[in-house]
Short mmCIF file of C-alpha atoms in Angstrom, two decimals:
data_model
loop_
_atom_site.label_atom_id
_atom_site.label_comp_id
_atom_site.label_asym_id
_atom_site.label_seq_id
_atom_site.Cartn_x
_atom_site.Cartn_y
_atom_site.Cartn_z
CA MET A 9 -48.06 -32.50 101.46
CA ALA A 10 -49.50 -29.94 103.89
CA GLY A 11 -51.49 -27.15 102.23
CA LEU A 12 -51.83 -28.95 98.91
CA MET A 13 -55.32 -29.51 97.53
CA VAL A 14 -55.95 -31.50 94.36
CA SER A 15 -59.30 -31.98 92.65
CA GLY A 16 -59.07 -33.60 89.25
CA THR A 17 -56.84 -31.34 87.16
CA GLN A 18 -57.12 -28.45 89.66
CA VAL A 19 -54.20 -27.86 92.02
CA SER A 20 -54.22 -25.35 94.87
CA TYR A 21 -51.32 -24.36 97.10
CA ILE A 22 -52.70 -21.30 98.86
CA GLY A 23 -51.43 -19.28 101.82
CA GLN A 24 -48.27 -21.29 102.48
CA ASP A 25 -45.91 -18.28 102.65
CA CYS A 26 -43.64 -19.85 100.03
CA ARG A 27 -41.18 -17.54 98.28
CA GLU A 28 -40.78 -19.82 95.30
CA ILE A 29 -42.74 -22.65 93.73
CA PRO A 30 -41.75 -25.88 95.53
CA GLU A 31 -39.89 -28.30 93.27
CA HIS A 32 -41.97 -31.26 94.47
CA LEU A 33 -45.16 -29.43 93.50
CA GLY A 34 -44.13 -29.42 89.87
CA ARG A 35 -42.76 -32.93 90.04
CA ASP A 36 -45.98 -34.37 91.51
CA CYS A 37 -48.62 -32.25 89.78
CA GLY A 38 -47.05 -30.55 86.79
CA HIS A 39 -47.84 -33.30 84.30
CA PHE A 40 -51.63 -33.20 84.82
CA ALA A 41 -52.52 -29.77 86.29
CA LYS A 42 -54.66 -27.52 84.10
CA ARG A 43 -55.59 -25.04 86.83
CA LEU A 44 -53.03 -23.87 89.39
CA ASP A 45 -53.82 -21.53 92.29
CA LEU A 46 -50.79 -20.10 94.13
CA SER A 47 -52.49 -17.08 95.68
CA PHE A 48 -51.70 -15.61 99.11
CA ASN A 49 -48.05 -16.66 99.16
CA LEU A 50 -44.82 -14.65 99.10
CA LEU A 51 -43.76 -15.47 95.55
CA ARG A 52 -41.15 -13.26 93.96
CA SER A 53 -40.20 -15.73 91.23
CA LEU A 54 -42.05 -18.21 89.01
CA GLU A 55 -39.04 -20.33 88.22
CA GLY A 56 -40.70 -23.65 89.14
CA LEU A 57 -43.62 -23.01 86.81
CA SER A 58 -41.82 -24.58 83.86
CA ALA A 59 -43.01 -28.01 85.04
CA PHE A 60 -46.66 -27.02 84.40
CA ARG A 61 -46.71 -27.00 80.61
CA SER A 62 -50.41 -27.86 80.22
CA LEU A 63 -51.79 -25.02 82.33
CA GLU A 64 -54.98 -23.33 81.16
CA GLU A 65 -55.66 -21.22 84.28
CA LEU A 66 -53.11 -19.62 86.61
CA ILE A 67 -54.04 -17.72 89.79
CA LEU A 68 -51.23 -15.65 91.33
CA ASP A 69 -53.16 -13.09 93.39
CA ASN A 70 -51.69 -11.56 96.56
CA ASN A 71 -48.01 -12.32 96.05
CA LEU A 72 -44.87 -10.18 95.71
CA LEU A 73 -44.33 -10.50 91.96
CA GLY A 74 -42.76 -7.46 90.33
CA ASP A 75 -41.57 -6.22 86.96
CA ASP A 76 -38.98 -9.00 86.72
CA LEU A 77 -41.78 -11.57 86.46
CA VAL A 78 -40.94 -14.29 83.92
CA LEU A 79 -43.43 -16.87 82.69
CA PRO A 80 -42.38 -19.96 80.77
CA GLY A 81 -44.08 -20.60 77.46
CA LEU A 82 -47.68 -21.57 78.27
CA PRO A 83 -49.41 -22.02 74.90
CA ARG A 84 -52.70 -23.25 76.40
CA LEU A 85 -53.09 -20.65 79.14
CA HIS A 86 -56.30 -18.65 78.69
CA THR A 87 -56.78 -17.23 82.22
CA LEU A 88 -54.23 -15.32 84.30
CA THR A 89 -54.88 -13.29 87.44
CA LEU A 90 -52.12 -11.20 89.01
CA ASN A 91 -54.21 -9.09 91.37
CA LYS A 92 -52.44 -7.34 94.25
CA ASN A 93 -48.82 -7.84 93.33
CA ARG A 94 -46.04 -5.29 92.76
CA ILE A 95 -46.18 -4.78 89.01
CA THR A 96 -45.52 -1.21 87.84
CA ASP A 97 -44.30 -1.51 84.23
CA LEU A 98 -47.43 -2.28 82.22
CA GLU A 99 -45.90 -2.33 78.75
CA CYS A 100 -43.09 -4.67 79.79
CA LEU A 101 -45.61 -7.12 81.26
CA LEU A 102 -47.92 -7.01 78.24
CA ASP A 103 -45.07 -7.59 75.77
CA HIS A 104 -43.99 -10.60 77.81
CA LEU A 105 -47.53 -12.01 78.00
CA ALA A 106 -48.03 -11.60 74.26
CA GLU A 107 -45.03 -13.85 73.71
CA ALA A 108 -45.40 -16.36 76.57
CA THR A 109 -49.21 -16.74 76.61
CA PRO A 110 -50.52 -16.35 73.03
CA ALA A 111 -53.93 -17.89 73.87
CA LEU A 112 -54.65 -15.55 76.81
CA GLU A 113 -58.29 -14.37 76.97
CA TYR A 114 -58.85 -13.48 80.65
CA LEU A 115 -56.45 -11.16 82.47
CA SER A 116 -56.76 -9.32 85.79
CA LEU A 117 -54.22 -6.85 87.19
CA LEU A 118 -56.26 -5.09 89.88
CA GLY A 119 -54.31 -3.84 92.87
CA ASN A 120 -51.06 -3.25 90.97
CA VAL A 121 -49.55 0.17 90.29
CA ALA A 122 -49.63 -0.76 86.59
CA CYS A 123 -53.44 -0.84 86.78
CA PRO A 124 -54.52 2.78 87.45
CA ASN A 125 -57.63 2.77 89.58
CA GLU A 126 -58.74 3.88 93.03
CA LEU A 127 -57.64 0.58 94.56
CA VAL A 128 -54.07 1.77 94.05
CA SER A 129 -54.30 5.54 94.17
CA LEU A 130 -57.01 8.10 94.87
CA GLU A 131 -55.31 10.31 92.28
CA LYS A 132 -56.52 8.00 89.51
CA ASP A 133 -59.95 8.35 87.98
CA GLU A 134 -62.20 6.66 85.46
CA GLU A 135 -60.47 8.25 82.48
CA ASP A 136 -57.09 6.87 83.59
CA TYR A 137 -58.61 3.40 83.79
CA LYS A 138 -60.22 3.71 80.35
CA ARG A 139 -56.87 4.65 78.81
CA TYR A 140 -55.28 1.70 80.56
CA ARG A 141 -57.88 -0.71 79.15
CA CYS A 142 -57.42 0.72 75.69
CA PHE A 143 -53.65 0.22 75.83
CA VAL A 144 -53.94 -3.33 77.20
CA LEU A 145 -56.35 -4.29 74.40
CA HIS A 146 -53.98 -2.81 71.85
CA LYS A 147 -51.21 -5.06 73.15
CA LEU A 148 -53.40 -8.13 73.76
CA PRO A 149 -56.23 -7.98 71.21
CA ARG A 150 -57.42 -11.54 71.98
CA LEU A 151 -58.60 -10.63 75.48
CA LYS A 152 -62.29 -11.20 76.23
CA PHE A 153 -62.22 -10.11 79.88
CA LEU A 154 -59.95 -7.56 81.57
CA ASP A 155 -60.06 -7.08 85.35
CA ALA A 156 -63.34 -9.02 85.65
CA GLN A 157 -65.04 -6.78 83.07
CA LYS A 158 -66.03 -8.05 79.68
CA VAL A 159 -64.30 -6.37 76.76
CA THR A 160 -66.89 -4.51 74.69
CA ARG A 161 -66.99 -4.15 70.95
CA GLN A 162 -66.54 -0.40 71.34
CA GLU A 163 -63.40 -0.88 73.44
CA ARG A 164 -61.97 -3.26 70.89
CA GLU A 165 -62.59 -0.82 68.03
CA GLU A 166 -61.10 2.07 69.99
CA ALA A 167 -58.01 0.01 70.81
CA LEU A 168 -57.43 -0.57 67.11
CA VAL A 169 -57.52 3.15 66.39
CA ARG A 170 -56.08 4.78 69.53
CA GLY A 171 -54.53 2.03 71.63
CA ALA A 172 -50.95 2.72 70.56
CA PHE A 173 -51.26 6.30 71.84
CA MET A 174 -52.65 5.41 75.27
CA LYS A 175 -49.29 4.53 76.80
CA VAL A 176 -48.46 6.62 79.86
CA VAL A 177 -44.77 7.44 79.98
CA LYS A 178 -43.42 8.21 83.42
CA PRO A 179 -40.24 10.32 83.34
CA LYS A 180 -37.37 8.73 85.19
CA PRO A 181 -35.70 11.10 87.68
CA SER A 182 -32.05 11.81 87.07
CA SER A 183 -29.49 11.16 89.78
CA GLY A 184 -29.29 14.87 90.40
CA ASP A 185 -33.02 15.08 90.92
CA VAL A 186 -32.92 12.18 93.37
CA ASP A 187 -30.12 13.79 95.37
CA ALA A 188 -31.94 17.07 95.40
CA SER A 189 -35.17 15.51 96.56
CA GLN A 190 -33.36 13.79 99.43
CA GLU A 191 -31.55 16.96 100.44
CA HIS A 192 -34.60 19.22 100.26
CA GLN A 193 -37.78 17.63 101.47
CA TYR A 194 -41.00 19.05 100.06
CA THR A 195 -42.64 21.97 101.80
CA PRO A 196 -45.43 24.22 100.51
CA LEU A 197 -43.74 27.29 101.99
CA PRO A 198 -41.74 29.73 99.82
CA SER A 199 -37.96 29.29 99.96
CA ALA A 200 -37.51 32.46 102.01
CA SER A 201 -39.44 30.97 104.92
CA ARG A 202 -37.82 27.50 105.06
CA GLU A 203 -35.00 28.42 107.45
CA LEU A 204 -36.05 27.74 111.03
CA THR A 205 -33.97 30.67 112.27
CA SER A 206 -35.65 33.10 109.88
CA HIS A 207 -38.49 35.11 111.41
CA ARG A 208 -39.26 37.30 108.39
CA GLY A 209 -42.79 37.42 107.13
CA VAL A 210 -43.32 36.02 103.65
CA LEU A 211 -46.18 36.67 101.28
CA GLY A 212 -46.97 33.80 98.92
CA LYS A 213 -49.47 33.33 96.11
CA CYS A 214 -51.03 29.96 95.29
CA HIS A 215 -53.27 28.78 92.47
CA TYR A 216 -55.69 26.00 93.34
CA ILE A 217 -57.58 23.91 90.80
CA TYR A 218 -60.34 21.57 91.92
CA TYR A 219 -60.86 18.43 89.83
CA GLY A 220 -63.81 16.95 91.71
CA LYS A 221 -66.79 15.69 89.79
CA ASN A 222 -69.38 17.44 92.02
CA SER A 223 -67.64 20.68 92.88
CA GLU A 224 -69.60 23.14 94.95
CA GLY A 225 -66.63 25.47 94.73
CA ASN A 226 -67.21 26.26 91.06
CA ARG A 227 -69.66 29.01 92.05
CA PHE A 228 -66.68 31.03 93.36
CA ILE A 229 -64.76 31.04 90.06
CA ARG A 230 -64.51 34.48 88.51
CA ASP A 231 -65.36 35.11 84.86
CA ASP A 232 -61.73 35.92 84.04
CA GLN A 233 -60.68 32.44 85.27
CA LEU A 234 -63.00 30.52 82.93
#
């Protein structure tokens, strides 16, 4: 089969642009494969994975897997990488992994919205990532490595104490908010100046806060703003 590489118990089917796991892949390799690499495909579903019951390592990087991801029960799986997919709901994923992969020790989620770091958004910083790690370790306390970084004793202890409170809840916009956002696109100008036919001058007042780590602008902050 073109694109298929087998070495002992290691099976690779990389960069084949498949949208689902081929049935013949599970039929031919599922009974002996312990390591399966399906990276750089177009996977949106893992339906065919049920044939690989003895998996210990699963590589799913650079696919199109989202929050509807469903893994079959994989009791021996200790390594799972889901880098650069489309996962946004962290808690939903972790709850599913806790049930489907009870022996999981190595997990990587880099490049997903659910993993807050600068690979996804420049708005995220080191503190966001620390909170994320704390919450993941609270949900999956058996992990030894998270995102290619070894889990430290301090992180594990902090997860026991604070992990449950590290969840970031994103408010869901109501239908009214969505309609309003579509009708009125964002503009930094005051409402009085948004009409193109209006030529009146408008005086606005803005408050800027700089969050940079090496701010040179702090020297311009007045005493009454501290």
